[in-house]
Amino acid sequence: MSQLALLSLVVLVSGVYAVRWANRLAPPGSELPVKTLLSTALAGYVVAADLTALASVGWVEVAAATLGPLFVFAPIAVGTLARTGRYRLAETLTDVLYWTPSARDGVRNLLARLALQRGDLEAADRLIPDGASDLRIAWLARSEAWERLLDAAPTVPDALHVATNAAWTIEAARVQALLALDRTDEAADRIGELEAYAEDPEASAALRSAARLSAARLAAARGRVAETQRHLNPPPEGVPTHELFAVLATAAARGDHGAAGELWTRAYAAAPPPLRPRYAERLREAGATVPELRPKRPVGTWSLTAVLIASYLAQSALDRFAAPVATTLGRIDPSWAAAAYLLGVPGVPGGEAWWRFLSYAFVHGNLIHIALNAWVLFDIGRMLEGRRHWGDLLAAFVAGTAMGAYLTQVAQAGQVVVLVGASGGVLGVAGALLADVLRGRGAGDRMMTRSLVQWMLLITVLSVAVPGVSLWGHVGGVIGGALWGFARQGLPRDRRVSLAAGYASVAILAGIVAIVVGNGVRLLA
């Protein structure tokens, strides 16, 4: 597969998700989804032309190489910028890429939602498009502007089938405002209507979530801790963890329950930094000490990604200065002879040695191969490390890498296989993350589970359809990582367990890298 075809394959895979994302943000047939769909289709044509007898067209290849990354990756980059608080840069990129109001408002809708999740109220106020009443109401609720919220909130349609999910979100915010203003009887009447709507078989998940959250808030306002817990178990879909703790803390405080300070502490710890001052005030009112929280940085993800990139640079230097290695099946790159897992390739010393079950992760096929693996690791690794520990991340990478090679050896015994790339380890990280979210009970866990399963199924289909892509290396990676993820859940949550796993993984990987470096030096000699 050519470099352009491989790049187009990456664009195609990402474009499948980007098209769905674009259709949710802007009307079908408008600029945003059309540009995303066309870019994905161009990438698909280039991949099909490379794999079949379909004629390649020069201008299509040029368009796929330029428009594809622009209108598939750039929208993803806009969301990433917003998640890191770089809203101005995200807005500038949006204005450069999209020229119609519907497209720009669609992207700004996403940016405003992300800003609200982070608690960046100033940025969200600027980004909320005209007409996005649910976002404006959410902003007023975050700002605790209760009177303004009640004035601005539209009424819910009487007919259930007419009301949208946004309408139920607005109604839940209206109840929150009424309770904050001590208009408890009015709030109770609203909640009664919501609960009646929620009993309808056609009721949406958003409606049921709004009804349960509102009922929990009412119980909390009355100081009924047990009733509040009942309404919040399982957690209503789409409600941030810090808000759930805040509702429980309110119930404990109103009911003169001793756990109020601890619950406010948990809300403070789970909240995004811009919202913490509000919870700090509640903590002081409860007579508790405001904890000092250190930002959790994904050092394991950063370090492992940097090692993979550095390894690729060393691989490129070795391939440039060392001679190819002759085997009975032909010549191979010296970097592959030094580190790849070589099944059924005679003429290379230790081609199936135990250490190659891990060393193949540190050599790649080309620049796009390493770029894709580094990108996915950087994205998924931060999620797993944020939920667990850097030691668990490295252990999942090692388990996925080893299982990828082992399953390849079992499934393709007697065949000639050259296995390179960190995909097995990266999918090991994804497998451990999947194991973690499968046991979670929050709405975010369910959403992430669906996304991971869909992504893994797509990777499996591509592994079968595209020559040279290791199906068993990928499947083994997921299995190995998932096995570690489930095993870790059965071990004590003590940080020392994760540290032990991390130090053991570092020692193993360092030893493997030392062996590979020694092989490279001998090939240069």
mmCIF file of C-alpha atoms in Angstrom, residues 20-21 75 108 122 302 305 333:
data_model
loop_
_atom_site.group_PDB
_atom_site.id
_atom_site.type_symbol
_atom_site.label_atom_id
_atom_site.label_comp_id
_atom_site.label_asym_id
_atom_site.label_seq_id
_atom_site.Cartn_x
_atom_site.Cartn_y
_atom_site.Cartn_z
ATOM 1 C CA ARG A 20 -21.755 11.283 12.018
ATOM 2 C CA TRP A 21 -20.421 14.091 14.172
ATOM 3 C CA PRO A 75 -12.779 19.493 13.025
ATOM 4 C CA ARG A 108 -19.521 26.793 17.862
ATOM 5 C CA GLU A 122 -16.801 33.498 29.812
ATOM 6 C CA TRP A 302 3.622 11.505 27.159
ATOM 7 C CA THR A 305 4.598 8.386 22.993
ATOM 8 C CA ASP A 333 15.477 -3.468 6.393
#
